[in-house]
Short mmCIF file of C-alpha atoms in Angstrom, two decimals:
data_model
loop_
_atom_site.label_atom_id
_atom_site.label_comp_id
_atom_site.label_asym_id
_atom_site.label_seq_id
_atom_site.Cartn_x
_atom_site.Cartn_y
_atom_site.Cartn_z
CA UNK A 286 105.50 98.52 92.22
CA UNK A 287 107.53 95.22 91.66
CA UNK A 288 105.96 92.81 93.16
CA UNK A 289 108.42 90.17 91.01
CA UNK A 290 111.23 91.58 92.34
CA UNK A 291 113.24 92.13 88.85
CA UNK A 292 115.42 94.50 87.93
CA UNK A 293 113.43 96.95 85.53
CA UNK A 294 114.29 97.06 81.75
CA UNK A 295 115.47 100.04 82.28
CA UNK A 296 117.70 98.89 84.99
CA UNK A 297 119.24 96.28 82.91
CA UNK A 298 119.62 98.71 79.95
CA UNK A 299 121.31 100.98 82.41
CA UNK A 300 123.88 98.53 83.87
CA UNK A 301 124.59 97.39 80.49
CA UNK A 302 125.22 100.42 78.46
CA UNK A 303 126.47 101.83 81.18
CA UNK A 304 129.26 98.11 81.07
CA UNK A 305 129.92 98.71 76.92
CA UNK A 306 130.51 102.61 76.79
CA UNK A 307 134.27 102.83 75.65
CA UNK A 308 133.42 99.06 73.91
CA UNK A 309 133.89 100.33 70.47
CA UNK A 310 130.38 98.99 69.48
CA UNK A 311 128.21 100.39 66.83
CA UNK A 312 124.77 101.35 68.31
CA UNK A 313 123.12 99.10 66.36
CA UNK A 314 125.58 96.48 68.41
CA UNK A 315 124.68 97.89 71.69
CA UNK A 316 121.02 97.60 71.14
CA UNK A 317 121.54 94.21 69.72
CA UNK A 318 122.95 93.35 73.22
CA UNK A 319 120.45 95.20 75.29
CA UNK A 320 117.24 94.01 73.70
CA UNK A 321 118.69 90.57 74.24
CA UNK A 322 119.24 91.01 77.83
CA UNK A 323 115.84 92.91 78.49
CA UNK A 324 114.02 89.76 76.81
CA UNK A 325 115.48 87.55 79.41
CA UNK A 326 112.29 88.66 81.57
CA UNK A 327 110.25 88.23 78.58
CA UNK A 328 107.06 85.92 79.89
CA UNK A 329 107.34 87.81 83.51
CA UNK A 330 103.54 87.97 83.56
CA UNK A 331 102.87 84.61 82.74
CA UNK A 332 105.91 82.63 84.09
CA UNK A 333 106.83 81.72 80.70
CA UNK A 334 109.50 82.19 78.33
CA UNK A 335 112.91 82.65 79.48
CA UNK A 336 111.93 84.35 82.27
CA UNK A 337 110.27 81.04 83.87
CA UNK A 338 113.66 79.17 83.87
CA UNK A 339 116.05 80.01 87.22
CA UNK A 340 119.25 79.75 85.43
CA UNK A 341 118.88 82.75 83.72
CA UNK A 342 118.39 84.31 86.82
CA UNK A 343 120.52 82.67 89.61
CA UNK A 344 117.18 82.36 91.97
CA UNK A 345 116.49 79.33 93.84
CA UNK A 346 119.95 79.14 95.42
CA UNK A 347 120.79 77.60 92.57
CA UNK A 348 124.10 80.40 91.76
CA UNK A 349 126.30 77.56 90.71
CA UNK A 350 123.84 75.88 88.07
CA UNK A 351 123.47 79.43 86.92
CA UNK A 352 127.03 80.28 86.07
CA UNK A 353 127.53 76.85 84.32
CA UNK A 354 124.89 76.98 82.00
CA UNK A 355 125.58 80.68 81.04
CA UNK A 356 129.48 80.25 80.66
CA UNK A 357 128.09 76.83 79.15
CA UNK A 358 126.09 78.69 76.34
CA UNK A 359 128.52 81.34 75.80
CA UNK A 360 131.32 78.84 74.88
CA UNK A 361 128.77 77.38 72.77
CA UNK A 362 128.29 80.68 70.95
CA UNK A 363 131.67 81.13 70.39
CA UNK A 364 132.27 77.85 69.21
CA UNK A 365 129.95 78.63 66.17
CA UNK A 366 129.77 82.12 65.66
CA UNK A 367 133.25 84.18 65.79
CA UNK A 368 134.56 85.42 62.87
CA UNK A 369 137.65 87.40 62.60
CA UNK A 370 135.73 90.91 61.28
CA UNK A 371 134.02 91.67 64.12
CA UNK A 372 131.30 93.30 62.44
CA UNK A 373 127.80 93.85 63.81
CA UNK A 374 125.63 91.98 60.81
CA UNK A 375 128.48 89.19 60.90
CA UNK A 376 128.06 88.38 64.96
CA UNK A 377 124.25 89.37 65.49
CA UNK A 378 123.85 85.66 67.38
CA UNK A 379 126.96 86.18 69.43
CA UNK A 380 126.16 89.71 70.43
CA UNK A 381 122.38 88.10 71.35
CA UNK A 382 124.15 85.40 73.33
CA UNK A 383 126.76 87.96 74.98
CA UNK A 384 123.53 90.09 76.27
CA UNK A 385 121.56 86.68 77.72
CA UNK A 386 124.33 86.03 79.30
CA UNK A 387 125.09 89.23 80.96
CA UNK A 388 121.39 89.36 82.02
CA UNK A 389 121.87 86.49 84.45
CA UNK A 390 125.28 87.64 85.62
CA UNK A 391 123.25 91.09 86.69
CA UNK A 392 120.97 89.61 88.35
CA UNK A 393 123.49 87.35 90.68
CA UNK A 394 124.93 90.12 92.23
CA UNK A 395 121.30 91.62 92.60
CA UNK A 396 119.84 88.53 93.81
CA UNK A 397 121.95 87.43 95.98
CA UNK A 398 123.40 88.42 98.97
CA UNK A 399 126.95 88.96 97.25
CA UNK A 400 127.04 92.52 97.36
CA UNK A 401 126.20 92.35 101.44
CA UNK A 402 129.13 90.40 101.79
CA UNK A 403 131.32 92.91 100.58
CA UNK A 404 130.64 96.07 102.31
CA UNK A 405 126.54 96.23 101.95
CA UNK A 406 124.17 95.70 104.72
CA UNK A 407 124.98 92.17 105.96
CA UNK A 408 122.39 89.62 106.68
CA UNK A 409 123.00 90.09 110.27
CA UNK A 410 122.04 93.59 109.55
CA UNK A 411 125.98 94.20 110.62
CA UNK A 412 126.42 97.63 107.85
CA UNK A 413 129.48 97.33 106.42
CA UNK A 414 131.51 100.80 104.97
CA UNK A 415 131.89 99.75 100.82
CA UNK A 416 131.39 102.51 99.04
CA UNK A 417 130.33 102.75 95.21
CA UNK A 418 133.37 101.37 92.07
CA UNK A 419 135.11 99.14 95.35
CA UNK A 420 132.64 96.33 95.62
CA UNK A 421 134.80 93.57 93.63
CA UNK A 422 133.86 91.83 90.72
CA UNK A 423 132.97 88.60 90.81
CA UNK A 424 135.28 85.95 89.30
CA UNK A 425 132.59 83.67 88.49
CA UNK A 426 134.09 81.29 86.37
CA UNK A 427 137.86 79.66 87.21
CA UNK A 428 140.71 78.96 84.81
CA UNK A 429 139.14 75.50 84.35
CA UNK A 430 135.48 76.42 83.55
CA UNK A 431 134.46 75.62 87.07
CA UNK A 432 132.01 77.91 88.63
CA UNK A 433 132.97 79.79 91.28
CA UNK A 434 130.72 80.57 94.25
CA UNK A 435 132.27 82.79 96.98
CA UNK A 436 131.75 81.13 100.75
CA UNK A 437 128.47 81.95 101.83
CA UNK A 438 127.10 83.49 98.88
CA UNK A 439 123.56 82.16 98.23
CA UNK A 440 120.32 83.30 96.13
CA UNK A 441 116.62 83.51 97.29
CA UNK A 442 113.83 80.98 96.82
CA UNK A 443 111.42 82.31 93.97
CA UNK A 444 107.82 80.48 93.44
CA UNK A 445 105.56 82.21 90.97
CA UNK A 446 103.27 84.76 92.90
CA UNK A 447 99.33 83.56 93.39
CA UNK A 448 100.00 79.83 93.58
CA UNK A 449 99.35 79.62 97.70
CA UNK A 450 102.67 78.23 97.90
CA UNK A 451 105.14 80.50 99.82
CA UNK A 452 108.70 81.23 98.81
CA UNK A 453 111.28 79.39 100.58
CA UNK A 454 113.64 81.19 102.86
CA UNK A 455 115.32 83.09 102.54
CA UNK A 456 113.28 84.12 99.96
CA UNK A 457 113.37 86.29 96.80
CA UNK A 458 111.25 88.74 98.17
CA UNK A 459 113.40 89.00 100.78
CA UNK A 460 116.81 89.04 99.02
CA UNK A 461 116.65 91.24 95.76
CA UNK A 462 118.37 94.30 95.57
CA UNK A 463 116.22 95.16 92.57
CA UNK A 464 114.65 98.38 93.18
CA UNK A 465 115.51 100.77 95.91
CA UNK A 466 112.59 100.09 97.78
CA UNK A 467 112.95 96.22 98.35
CA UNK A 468 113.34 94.82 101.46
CA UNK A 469 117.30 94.56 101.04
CA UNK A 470 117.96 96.74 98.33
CA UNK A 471 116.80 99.98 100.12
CA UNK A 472 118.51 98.96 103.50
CA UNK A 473 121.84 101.66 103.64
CA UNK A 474 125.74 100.70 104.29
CA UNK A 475 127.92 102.74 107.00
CA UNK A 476 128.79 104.75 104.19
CA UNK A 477 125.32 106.15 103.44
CA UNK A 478 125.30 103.78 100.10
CA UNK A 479 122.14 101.40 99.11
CA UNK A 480 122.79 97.50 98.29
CA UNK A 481 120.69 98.69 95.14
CA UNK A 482 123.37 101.15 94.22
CA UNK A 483 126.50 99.38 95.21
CA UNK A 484 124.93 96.05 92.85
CA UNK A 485 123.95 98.50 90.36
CA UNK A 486 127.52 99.47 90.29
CA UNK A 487 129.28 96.30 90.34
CA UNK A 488 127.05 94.73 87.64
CA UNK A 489 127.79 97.60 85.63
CA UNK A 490 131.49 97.07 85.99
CA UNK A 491 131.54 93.69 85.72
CA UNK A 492 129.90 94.16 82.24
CA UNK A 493 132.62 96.20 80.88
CA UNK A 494 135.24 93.54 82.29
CA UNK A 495 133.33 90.73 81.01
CA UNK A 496 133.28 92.34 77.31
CA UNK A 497 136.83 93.13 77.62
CA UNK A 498 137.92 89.76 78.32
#
């Protein structure tokens, strides 16, 4: 029953509590960052809001614009708000920006055909053996701020359901590895795992690395 093709809230709180549980932070921190990153899909049922603009979602093949306007507004962030006593009241913006941020790096390896690439069902339909905390993270951002988009790697085409325009292809619909059920995220590795669980995995890790660094 997703017929947006969006990680759930729950999802998203999942991946990302699941990324900050030995981060030291308060749970008034953690739930600073969470709400944050569950608002990103805040206008979902009216295309408005954040959740109207691509880049904070990597759709539209458009994984490259994503990452730079993301690393973009994080170094921004930091840049005004980073004091050296990390307190929760002291950084509330930063912790705001750290969740928006992770938002749209979840969603690139869920919509986008990433996780297939490394040991998911390809696009062939070629199953590949990768089994759950093996899928790499994604370096998304080089030593020099450049994004970094692995050969191949490419995001579906997303127009706003009910317009009578269809979505380009390949298209969201046919891409996201949001639920279990969706057309790519139910489809099953050699190893018996779902693309759902293997990004739900990697996004999860990749949120712990990402606060770490």
């Amino acid at each position: 029953l997703d017929p947006l093709g969006l990680y759930s809230s729950t999802v998203h709180e999942q991946i990302t509590r699941g990324g900050l549980t030995s981060s030291g932070l308060s749970e008034a921190c953690i739930k600073t960052i969470v709400k944050a990153n569950i608002d990103q899909d805040s206008g979902a049922l009216t295309n408005s809001g954040p959740f109207s603009n691509p880049l904070n979602h990597g759709d539209n093949d458009q994984v490259a614009q994503t990452i730079q306007f993301q690393y973009n507004n994080w170094l921004a962030a930091l840049r005004t708000e980073c004091p050296a006593d990390c307190k929760c009241d002291k950084i509330h913006n930063l912790l705001k920006e750290f969740g928006k941020v992770m938002h749209a790096m979840q969603d690139l390896y869920s919509h986008t055909n990433y996780v297939e690439l490394h040991g998911g069902m390809t696009v062939s339909g070629l199953p590949g053996a990768m089994n759950v905390g093996v899928v790499p993270i994604w370096d998304m951002v080089g030593d020099n701020g450049v994004p970094n988009v692995p050969a191949g790697v490419v995001s579906g085409g997303f127009v706003w359901p009910g317009v009578g325009v269809p979505q380009p292809s390949p298209s969201h619909t046919e891409m996201n590895h949001d639920t279990p059920s969706s057309a790519t995220g139910g489809l099953i590795n050699a190893a018996g795992i779902s693309n759902f669980t293997l990004s739900v995995n990697v996004a999860t890790r990749a949120t712990s690395a990402a606060w770490d660094n």
